[in-house]
PDB file of C-alpha atoms in Angstrom:
ATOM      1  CA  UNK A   1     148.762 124.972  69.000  1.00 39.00           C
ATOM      2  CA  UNK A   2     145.108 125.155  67.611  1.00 49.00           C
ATOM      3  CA  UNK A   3     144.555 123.214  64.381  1.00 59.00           C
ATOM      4  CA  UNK A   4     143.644 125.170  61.583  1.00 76.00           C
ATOM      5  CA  UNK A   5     141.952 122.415  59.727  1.00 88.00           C
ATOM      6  CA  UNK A   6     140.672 119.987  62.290  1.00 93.00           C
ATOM      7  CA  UNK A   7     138.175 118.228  59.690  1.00 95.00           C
ATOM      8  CA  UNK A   8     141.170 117.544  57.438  1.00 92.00           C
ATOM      9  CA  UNK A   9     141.215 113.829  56.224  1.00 92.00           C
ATOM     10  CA  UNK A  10     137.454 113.702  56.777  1.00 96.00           C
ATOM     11  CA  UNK A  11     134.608 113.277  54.094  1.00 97.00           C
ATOM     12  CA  UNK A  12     131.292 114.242  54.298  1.00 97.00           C
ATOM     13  CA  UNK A  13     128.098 114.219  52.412  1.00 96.00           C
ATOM     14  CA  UNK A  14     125.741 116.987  52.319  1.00 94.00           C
ATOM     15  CA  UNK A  15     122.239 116.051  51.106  1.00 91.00           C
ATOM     16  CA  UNK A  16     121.172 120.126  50.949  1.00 75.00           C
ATOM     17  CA  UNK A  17     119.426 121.376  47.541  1.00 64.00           C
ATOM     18  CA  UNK A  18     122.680 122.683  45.471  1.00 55.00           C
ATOM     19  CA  UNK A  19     122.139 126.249  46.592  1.00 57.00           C
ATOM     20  CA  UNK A  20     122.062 125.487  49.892  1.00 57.00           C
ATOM     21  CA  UNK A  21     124.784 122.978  50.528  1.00 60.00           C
ATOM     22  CA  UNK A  22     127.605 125.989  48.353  1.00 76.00           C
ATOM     23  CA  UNK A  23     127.687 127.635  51.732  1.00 81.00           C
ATOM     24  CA  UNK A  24     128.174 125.000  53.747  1.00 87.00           C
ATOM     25  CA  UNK A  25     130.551 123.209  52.023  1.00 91.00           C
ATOM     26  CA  UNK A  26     133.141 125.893  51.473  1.00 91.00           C
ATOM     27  CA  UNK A  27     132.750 126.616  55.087  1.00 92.00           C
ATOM     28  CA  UNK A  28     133.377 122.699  55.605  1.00 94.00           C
ATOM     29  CA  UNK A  29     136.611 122.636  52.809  1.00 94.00           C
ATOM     30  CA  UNK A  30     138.182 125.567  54.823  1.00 94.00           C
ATOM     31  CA  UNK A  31     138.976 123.600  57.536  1.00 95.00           C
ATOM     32  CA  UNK A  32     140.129 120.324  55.510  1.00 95.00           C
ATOM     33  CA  UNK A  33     136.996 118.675  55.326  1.00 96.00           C
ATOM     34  CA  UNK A  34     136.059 116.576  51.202  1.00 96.00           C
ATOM     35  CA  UNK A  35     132.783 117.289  50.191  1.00 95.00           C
ATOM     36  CA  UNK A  36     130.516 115.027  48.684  1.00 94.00           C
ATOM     37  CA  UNK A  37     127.028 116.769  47.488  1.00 92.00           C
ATOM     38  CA  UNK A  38     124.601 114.061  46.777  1.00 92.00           C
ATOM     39  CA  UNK A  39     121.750 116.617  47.080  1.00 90.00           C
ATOM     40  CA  UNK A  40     117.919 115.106  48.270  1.00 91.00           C
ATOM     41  CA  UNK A  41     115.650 118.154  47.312  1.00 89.00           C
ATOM     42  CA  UNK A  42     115.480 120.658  45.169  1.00 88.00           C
ATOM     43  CA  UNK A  43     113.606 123.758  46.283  1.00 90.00           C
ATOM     44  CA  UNK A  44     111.308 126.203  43.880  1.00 91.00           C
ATOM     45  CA  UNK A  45     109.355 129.074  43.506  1.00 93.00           C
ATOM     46  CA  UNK A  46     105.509 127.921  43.829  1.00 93.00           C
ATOM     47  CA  UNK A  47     103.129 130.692  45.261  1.00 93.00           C
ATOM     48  CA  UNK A  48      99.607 130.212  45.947  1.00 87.00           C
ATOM     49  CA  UNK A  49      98.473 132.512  43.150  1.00 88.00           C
ATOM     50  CA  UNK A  50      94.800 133.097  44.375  1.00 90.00           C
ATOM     51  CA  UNK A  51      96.072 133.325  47.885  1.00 91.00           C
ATOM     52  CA  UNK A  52      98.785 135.685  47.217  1.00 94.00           C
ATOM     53  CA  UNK A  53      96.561 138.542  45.447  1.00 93.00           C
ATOM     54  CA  UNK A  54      93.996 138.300  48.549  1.00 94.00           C
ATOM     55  CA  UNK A  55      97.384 138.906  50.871  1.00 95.00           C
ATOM     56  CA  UNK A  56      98.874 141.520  49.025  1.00 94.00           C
ATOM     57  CA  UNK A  57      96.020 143.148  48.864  1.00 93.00           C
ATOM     58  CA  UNK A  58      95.362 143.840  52.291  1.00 93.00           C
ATOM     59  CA  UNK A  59      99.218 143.668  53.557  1.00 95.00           C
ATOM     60  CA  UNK A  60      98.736 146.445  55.484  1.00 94.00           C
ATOM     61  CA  UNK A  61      96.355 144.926  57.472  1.00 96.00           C
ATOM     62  CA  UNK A  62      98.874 142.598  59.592  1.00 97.00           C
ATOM     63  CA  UNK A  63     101.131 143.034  62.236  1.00 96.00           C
ATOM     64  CA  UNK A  64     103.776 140.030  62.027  1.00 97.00           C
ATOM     65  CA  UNK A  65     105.086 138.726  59.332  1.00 98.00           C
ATOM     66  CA  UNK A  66     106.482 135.071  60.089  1.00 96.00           C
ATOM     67  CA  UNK A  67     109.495 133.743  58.414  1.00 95.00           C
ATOM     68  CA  UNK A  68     110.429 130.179  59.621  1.00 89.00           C
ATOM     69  CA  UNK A  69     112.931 129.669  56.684  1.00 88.00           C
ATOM     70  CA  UNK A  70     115.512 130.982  54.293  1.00 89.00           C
ATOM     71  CA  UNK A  71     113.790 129.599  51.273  1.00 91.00           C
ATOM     72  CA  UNK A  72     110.788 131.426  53.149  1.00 94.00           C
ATOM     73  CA  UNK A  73     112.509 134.695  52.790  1.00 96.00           C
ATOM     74  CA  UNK A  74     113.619 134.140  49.240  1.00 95.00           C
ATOM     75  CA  UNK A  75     110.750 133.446  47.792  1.00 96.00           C
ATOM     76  CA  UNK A  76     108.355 135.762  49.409  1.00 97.00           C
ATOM     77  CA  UNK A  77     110.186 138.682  48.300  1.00 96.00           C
ATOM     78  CA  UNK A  78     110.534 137.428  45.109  1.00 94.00           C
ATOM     79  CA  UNK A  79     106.598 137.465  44.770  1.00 95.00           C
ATOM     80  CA  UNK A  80     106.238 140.837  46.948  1.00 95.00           C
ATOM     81  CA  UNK A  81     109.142 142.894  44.884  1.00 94.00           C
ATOM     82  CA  UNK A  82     106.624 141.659  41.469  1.00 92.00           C
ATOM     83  CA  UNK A  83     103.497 142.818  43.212  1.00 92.00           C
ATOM     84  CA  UNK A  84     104.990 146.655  44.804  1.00 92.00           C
ATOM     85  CA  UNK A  85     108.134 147.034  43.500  1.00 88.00           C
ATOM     86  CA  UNK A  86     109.175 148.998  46.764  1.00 91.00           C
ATOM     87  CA  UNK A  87     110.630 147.103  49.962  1.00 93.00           C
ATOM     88  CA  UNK A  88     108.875 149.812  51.977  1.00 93.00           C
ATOM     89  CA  UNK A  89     105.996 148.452  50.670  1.00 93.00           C
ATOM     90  CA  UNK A  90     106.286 146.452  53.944  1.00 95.00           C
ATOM     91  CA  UNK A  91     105.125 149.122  55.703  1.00 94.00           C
ATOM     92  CA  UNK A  92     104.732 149.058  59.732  1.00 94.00           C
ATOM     93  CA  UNK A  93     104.262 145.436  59.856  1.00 97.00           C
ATOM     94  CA  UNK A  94     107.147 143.481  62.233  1.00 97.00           C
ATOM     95  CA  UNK A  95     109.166 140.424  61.362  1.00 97.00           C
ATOM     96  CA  UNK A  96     109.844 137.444  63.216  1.00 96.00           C
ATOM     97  CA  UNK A  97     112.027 134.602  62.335  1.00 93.00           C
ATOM     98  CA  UNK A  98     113.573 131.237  63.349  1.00 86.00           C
ATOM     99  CA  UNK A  99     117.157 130.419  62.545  1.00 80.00           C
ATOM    100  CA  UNK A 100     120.299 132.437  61.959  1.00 81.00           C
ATOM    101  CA  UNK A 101     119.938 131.089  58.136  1.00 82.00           C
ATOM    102  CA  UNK A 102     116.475 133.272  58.173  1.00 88.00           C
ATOM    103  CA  UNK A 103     118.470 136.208  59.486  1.00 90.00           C
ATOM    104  CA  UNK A 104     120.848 136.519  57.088  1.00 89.00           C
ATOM    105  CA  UNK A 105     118.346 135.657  54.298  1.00 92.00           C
ATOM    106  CA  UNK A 106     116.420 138.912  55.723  1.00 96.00           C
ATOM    107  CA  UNK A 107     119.774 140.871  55.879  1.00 96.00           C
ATOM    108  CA  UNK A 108     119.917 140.743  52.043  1.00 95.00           C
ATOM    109  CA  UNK A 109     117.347 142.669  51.726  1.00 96.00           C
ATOM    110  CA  UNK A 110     118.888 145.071  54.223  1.00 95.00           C
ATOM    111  CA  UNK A 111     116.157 144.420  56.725  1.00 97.00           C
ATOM    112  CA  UNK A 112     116.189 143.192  60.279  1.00 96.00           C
ATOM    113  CA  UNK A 113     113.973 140.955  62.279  1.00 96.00           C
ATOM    114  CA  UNK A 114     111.911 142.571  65.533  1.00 96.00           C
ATOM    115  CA  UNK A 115     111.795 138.949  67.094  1.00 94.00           C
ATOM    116  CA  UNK A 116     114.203 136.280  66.553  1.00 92.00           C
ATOM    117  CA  UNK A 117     112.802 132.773  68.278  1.00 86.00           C
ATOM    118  CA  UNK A 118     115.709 130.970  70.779  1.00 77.00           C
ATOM    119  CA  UNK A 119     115.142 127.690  68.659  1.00 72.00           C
ATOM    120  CA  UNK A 120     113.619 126.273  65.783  1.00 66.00           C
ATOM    121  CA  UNK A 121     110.689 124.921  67.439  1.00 70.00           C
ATOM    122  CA  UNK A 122     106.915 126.565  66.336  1.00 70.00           C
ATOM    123  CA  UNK A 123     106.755 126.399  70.487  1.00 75.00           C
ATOM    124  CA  UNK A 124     109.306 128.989  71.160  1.00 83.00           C
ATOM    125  CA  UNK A 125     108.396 131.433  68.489  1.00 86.00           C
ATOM    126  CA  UNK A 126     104.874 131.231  69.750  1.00 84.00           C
ATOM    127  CA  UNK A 127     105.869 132.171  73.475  1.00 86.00           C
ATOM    128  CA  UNK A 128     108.770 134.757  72.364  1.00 89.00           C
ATOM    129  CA  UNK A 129     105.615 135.936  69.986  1.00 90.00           C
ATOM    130  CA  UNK A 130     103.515 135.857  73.474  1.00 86.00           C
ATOM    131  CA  UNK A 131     106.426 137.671  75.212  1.00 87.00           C
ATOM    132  CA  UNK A 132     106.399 140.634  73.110  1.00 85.00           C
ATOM    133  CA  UNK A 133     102.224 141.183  73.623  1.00 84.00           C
ATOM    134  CA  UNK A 134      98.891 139.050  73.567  1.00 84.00           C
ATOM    135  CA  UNK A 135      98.714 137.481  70.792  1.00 86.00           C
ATOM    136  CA  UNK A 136      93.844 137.479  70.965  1.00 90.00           C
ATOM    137  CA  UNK A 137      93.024 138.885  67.718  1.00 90.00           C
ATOM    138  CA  UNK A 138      96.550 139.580  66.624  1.00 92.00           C
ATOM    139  CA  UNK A 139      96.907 139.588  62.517  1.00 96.00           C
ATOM    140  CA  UNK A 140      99.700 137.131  61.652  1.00 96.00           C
ATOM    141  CA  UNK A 141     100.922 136.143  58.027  1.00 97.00           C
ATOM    142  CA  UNK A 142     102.969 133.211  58.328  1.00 96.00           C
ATOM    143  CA  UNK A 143     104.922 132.079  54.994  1.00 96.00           C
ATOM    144  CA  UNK A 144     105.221 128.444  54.024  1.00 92.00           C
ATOM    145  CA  UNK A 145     106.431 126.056  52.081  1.00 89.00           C
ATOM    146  CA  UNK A 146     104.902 123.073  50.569  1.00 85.00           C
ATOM    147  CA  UNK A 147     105.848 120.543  53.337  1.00 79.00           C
ATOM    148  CA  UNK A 148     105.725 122.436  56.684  1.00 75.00           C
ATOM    149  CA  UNK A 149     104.495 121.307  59.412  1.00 71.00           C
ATOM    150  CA  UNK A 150     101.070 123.174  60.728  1.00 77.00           C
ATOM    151  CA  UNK A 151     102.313 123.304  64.234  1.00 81.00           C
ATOM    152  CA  UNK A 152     102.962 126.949  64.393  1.00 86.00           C
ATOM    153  CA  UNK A 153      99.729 128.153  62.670  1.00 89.00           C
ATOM    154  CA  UNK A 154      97.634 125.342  65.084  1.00 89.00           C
ATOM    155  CA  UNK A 155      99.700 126.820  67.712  1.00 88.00           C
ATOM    156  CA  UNK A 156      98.863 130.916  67.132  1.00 91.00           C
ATOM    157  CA  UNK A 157      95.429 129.889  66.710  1.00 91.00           C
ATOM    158  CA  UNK A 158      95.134 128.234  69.212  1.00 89.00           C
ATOM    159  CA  UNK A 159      96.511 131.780  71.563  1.00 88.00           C
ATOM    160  CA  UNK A 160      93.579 133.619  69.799  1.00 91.00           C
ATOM    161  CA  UNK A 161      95.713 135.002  67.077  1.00 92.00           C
ATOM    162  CA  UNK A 162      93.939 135.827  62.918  1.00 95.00           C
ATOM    163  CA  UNK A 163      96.294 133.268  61.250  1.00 95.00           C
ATOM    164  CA  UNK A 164      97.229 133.504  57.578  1.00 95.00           C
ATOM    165  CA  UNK A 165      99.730 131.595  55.422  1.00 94.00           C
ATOM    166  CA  UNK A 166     101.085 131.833  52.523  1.00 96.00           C
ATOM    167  CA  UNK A 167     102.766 128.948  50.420  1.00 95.00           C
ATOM    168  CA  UNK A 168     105.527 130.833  48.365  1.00 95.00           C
ATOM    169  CA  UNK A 169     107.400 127.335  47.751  1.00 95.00           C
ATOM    170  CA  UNK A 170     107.802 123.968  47.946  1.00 92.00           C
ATOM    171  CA  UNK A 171     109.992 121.040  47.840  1.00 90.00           C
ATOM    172  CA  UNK A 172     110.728 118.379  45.609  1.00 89.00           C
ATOM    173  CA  UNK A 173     112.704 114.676  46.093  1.00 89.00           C
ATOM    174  CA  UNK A 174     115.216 114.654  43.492  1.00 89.00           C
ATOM    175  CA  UNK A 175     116.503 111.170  41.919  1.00 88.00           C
ATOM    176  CA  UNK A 176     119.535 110.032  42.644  1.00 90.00           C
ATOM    177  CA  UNK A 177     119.764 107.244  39.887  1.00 87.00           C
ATOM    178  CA  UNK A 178     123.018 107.736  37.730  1.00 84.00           C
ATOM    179  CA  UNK A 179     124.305 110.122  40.091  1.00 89.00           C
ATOM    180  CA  UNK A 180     128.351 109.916  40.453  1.00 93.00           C
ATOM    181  CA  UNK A 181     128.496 111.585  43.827  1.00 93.00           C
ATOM    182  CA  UNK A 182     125.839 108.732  45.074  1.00 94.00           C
ATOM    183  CA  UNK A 183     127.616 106.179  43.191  1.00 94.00           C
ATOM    184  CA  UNK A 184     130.833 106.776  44.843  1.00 95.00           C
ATOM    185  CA  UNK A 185     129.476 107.439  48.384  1.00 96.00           C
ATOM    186  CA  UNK A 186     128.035 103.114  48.310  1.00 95.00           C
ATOM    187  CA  UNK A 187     131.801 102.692  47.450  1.00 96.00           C
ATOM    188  CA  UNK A 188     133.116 104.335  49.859  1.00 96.00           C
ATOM    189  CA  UNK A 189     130.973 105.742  52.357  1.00 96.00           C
ATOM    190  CA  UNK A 190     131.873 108.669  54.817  1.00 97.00           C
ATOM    191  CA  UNK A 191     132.935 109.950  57.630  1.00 97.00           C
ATOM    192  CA  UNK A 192     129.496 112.072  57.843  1.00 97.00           C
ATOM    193  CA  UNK A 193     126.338 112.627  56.299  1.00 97.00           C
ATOM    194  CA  UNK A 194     124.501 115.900  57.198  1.00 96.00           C
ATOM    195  CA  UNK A 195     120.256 116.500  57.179  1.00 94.00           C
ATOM    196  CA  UNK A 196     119.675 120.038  56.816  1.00 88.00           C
ATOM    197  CA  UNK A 197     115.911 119.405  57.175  1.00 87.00           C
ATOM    198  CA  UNK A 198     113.424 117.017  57.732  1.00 88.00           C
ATOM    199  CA  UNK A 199     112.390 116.841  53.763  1.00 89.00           C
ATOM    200  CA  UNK A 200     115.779 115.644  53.539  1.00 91.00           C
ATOM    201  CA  UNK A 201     115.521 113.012  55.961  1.00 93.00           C
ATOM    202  CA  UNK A 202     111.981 111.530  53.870  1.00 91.00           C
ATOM    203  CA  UNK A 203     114.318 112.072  50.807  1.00 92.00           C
ATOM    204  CA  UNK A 204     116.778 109.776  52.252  1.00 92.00           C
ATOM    205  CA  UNK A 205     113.854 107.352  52.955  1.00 89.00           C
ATOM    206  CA  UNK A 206     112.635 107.466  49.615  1.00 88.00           C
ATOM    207  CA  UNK A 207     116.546 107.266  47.794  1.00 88.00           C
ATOM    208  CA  UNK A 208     117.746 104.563  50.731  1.00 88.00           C
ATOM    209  CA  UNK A 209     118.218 102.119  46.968  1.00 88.00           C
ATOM    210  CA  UNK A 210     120.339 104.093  45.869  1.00 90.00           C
ATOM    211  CA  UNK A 211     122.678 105.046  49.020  1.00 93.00           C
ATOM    212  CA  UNK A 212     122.711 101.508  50.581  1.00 93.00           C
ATOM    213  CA  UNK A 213     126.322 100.861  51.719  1.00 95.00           C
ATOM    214  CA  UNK A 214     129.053  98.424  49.495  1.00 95.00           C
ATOM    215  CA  UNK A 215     130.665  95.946  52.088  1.00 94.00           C
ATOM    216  CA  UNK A 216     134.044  97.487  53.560  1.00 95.00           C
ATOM    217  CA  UNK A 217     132.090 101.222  53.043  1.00 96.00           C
ATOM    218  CA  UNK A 218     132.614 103.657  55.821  1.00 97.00           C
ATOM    219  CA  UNK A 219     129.517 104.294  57.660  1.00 97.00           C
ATOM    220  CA  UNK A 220     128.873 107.664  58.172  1.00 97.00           C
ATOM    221  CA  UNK A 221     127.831 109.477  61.523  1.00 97.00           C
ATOM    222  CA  UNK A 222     124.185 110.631  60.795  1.00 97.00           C
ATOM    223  CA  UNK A 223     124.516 114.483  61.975  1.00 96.00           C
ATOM    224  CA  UNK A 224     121.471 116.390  62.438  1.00 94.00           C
ATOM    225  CA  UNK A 225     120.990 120.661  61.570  1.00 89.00           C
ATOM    226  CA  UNK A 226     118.510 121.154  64.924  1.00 86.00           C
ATOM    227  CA  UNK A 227     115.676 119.743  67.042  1.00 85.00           C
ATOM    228  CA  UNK A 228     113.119 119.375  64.434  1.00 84.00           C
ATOM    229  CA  UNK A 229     115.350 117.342  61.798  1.00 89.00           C
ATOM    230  CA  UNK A 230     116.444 115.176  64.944  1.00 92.00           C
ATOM    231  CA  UNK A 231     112.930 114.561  65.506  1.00 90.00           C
ATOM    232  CA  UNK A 232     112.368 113.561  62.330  1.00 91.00           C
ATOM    233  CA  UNK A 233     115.287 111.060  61.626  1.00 94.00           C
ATOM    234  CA  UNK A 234     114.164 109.153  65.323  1.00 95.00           C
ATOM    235  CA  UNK A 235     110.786 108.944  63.836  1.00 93.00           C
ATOM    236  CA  UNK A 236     112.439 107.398  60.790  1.00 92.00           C
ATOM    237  CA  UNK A 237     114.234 104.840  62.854  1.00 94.00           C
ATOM    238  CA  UNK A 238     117.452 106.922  61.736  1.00 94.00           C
ATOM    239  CA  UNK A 239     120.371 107.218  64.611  1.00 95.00           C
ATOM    240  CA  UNK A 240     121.513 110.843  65.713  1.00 96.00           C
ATOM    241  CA  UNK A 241     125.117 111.040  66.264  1.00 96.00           C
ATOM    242  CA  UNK A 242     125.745 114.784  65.934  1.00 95.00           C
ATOM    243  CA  UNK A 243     122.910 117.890  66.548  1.00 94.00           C
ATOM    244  CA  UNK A 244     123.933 121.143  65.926  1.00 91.00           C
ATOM    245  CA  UNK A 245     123.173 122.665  69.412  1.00 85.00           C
ATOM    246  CA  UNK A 246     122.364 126.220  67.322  1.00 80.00           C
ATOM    247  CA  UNK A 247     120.451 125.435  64.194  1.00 75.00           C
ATOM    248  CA  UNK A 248     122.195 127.079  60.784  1.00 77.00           C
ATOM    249  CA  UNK A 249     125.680 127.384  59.328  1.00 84.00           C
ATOM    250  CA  UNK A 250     127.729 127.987  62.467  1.00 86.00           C
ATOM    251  CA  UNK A 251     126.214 125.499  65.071  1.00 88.00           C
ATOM    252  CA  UNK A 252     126.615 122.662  62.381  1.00 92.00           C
ATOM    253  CA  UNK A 253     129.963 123.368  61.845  1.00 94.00           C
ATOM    254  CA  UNK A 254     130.743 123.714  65.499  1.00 94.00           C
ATOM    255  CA  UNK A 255     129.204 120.472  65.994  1.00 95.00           C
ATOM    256  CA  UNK A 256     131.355 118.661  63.556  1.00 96.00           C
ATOM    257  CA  UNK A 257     134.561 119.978  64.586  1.00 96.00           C
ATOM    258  CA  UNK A 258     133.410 119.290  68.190  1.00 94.00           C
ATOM    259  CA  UNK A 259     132.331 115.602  67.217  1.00 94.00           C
ATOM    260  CA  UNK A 260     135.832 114.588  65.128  1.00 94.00           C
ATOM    261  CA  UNK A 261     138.051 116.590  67.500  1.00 89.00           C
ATOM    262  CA  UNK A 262     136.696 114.033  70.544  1.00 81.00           C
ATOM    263  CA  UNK A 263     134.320 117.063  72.371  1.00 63.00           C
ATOM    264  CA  UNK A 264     131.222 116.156  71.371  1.00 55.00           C
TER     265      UNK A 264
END
C-alpha cells in the first residue's frame, strides 16, 4: 500500500521569500509534512530605469530573450506590459529559460519557451543555446536580478554573442530578529531546512545569530533546490544532505519524500 502522506510527522523550514515558499509549502502539507516559513529574502521590483528605455526601445532588434528565473519572468513583464501594453509586443524574438519554475512563470502569460536548458547551470543553456545555431554576433537580452552571477553573460560573450542584460529586480536579506517562526525553530529545530537559492544560503550566513540551535534541538538535514545552491552552501562550509536532482517544485519534493522514505 503506497503512503499517501509519507512526510507526515516531519517539520520543515522553508527559508523562500513569502511568495515563493506558498507553493511549496502546500505542496509539502499535502503529504503530512509542518511547515515552518522563516523566510531569508524578500524579492522586489527594481529595473534599471536608464537601461530599460534603451532596451525597449530597440526590442525588436534581438533574437533571444533569456529568462534564468521566475522572479525574472515576473518582473520583466511587469516593466514590458507598462512600456507596450501588448504581449505581442514581443514580436519574433525566442525565449529561453532555465528551470521548470521559469516555465510555468512564462505559462502565465500564456507563452511558451523555444529552448528550455537540461539544468540550471549558465553552461548548459549556453551549449543548448549553441545547439540550436552559432551563437557569433547573435543579439541576446538576458534579464537579471540584483545578485546573479555573470557566468552566463561571460559565457555568451565569450561564443561571440551581442550580450545585453537587464536588472528588473533584486534581492534583499530580511531580519529575522523577533521573528516567532525563528524563535521556535532554536527551540526545536527540524527535520529539514530547504535553500531555494544561493541568496538564501548568504542569508542564512548573515541570520546564523538568530537560527543557532537550543541544546536537545533537532538538527535539520540541509536540503538543497539544484546544482548552483549546492555549490553555494559547500562554499559556505554548509553540508548537503538532500539535492533536488530536477531543480523547481517537483524535484524538491521528490527529493524529500525520497530522503525520509529511506531512497535517497
Amino acid at each position: 500500500m503506497i503512503q499517501s502522506q509519507p512526510l507526515s510527522g516531519r517539520r520543515i523550514v522553508l527559508t523562500r521569500n513569502v511568495e515563493g515558499a506558498s507553493r511549496l509549502a502546500g505542496r509539502l502539507k499535502a503529504l503530512g509534512a509542518e511547515i515552518l516559513e522563516i523566510p531569508l529574502i524578500e524579492v522586489r521590483f527594481d529595473i534599471d530605469g536608464e537601461s530599460a528605455v534603451e532596451i525597449f526601445k530597440e526590442f525588436a532588434s534581438y533574437e533571444w530573450l533569456i529568462f534564468t528565473s521566475r522572479n525574472g519572468v515576473k518582473h520583466f513583464f511587469n516593466a514590458f506590459l507598462k512600456a507596450y501594453d501588448d504581449i505581442r509586443s514581443l514580436g519574433f524574438v525566442r525565449i529561453a529559460v532555465v528551470g521548470k519554475g521559469t516555465v510555468e512563470a512564462l505559462g502565465e502569460y500564456h507563452l511558451r519557451a523555444d529552448l528550455v536548458a537540461p539544468s540550471a547551470t549558465a553552461d548548459d543553456l549556453a551549449k543548448a543555446l549553441e545547439d540550436e545555431e552559432t551563437l557569433d554576433n547573435l543579439k541576446v537580452l538576458v534579464i537579471t536580478g540584483n545578485r546573479n552571477k555573470e557566468d552566463l553573460v561571460k559565457r555568451l560573450w565569450e561564443d561571440r554573442a551581442i550580450v545585453d542584460s537587464l536588472r528588473v529586480y533584486s534581492t534583499h536579506f530580511c531580519d529575522l530578529e523577533g521573528n516567532e517562526e525563528a524563535s521556535r525553530f532554536r527551540k526545536e529545530g527540524a527535520d529539514a531546512l530547504v535553500f531555494a537559492s544561493a541568496s538564501s544560503v548568504e542569508a542564512f550566513g548573515e541570520q546564523a545569530k538568530h537560527l543557532q540551535l537550543e541544546k536537545g534541538a533537532k538538527v535539520p538535514a540541509l536540503c538543497s533546490f539544484g546544482p548552483t545552491t549546492s555549490e553555494r552552501m559547500k562554499k559556505a562550509g554548509i553540508p548537503v544532505a538532500v539535492e533536488a536532482s530536477d531543480p523547481g517544485l517537483d524535484g524538491m519534493v521528490a527529493a524529500l519524500v525520497d530522503y525520509f522514505s529511506g531512497k535517497a
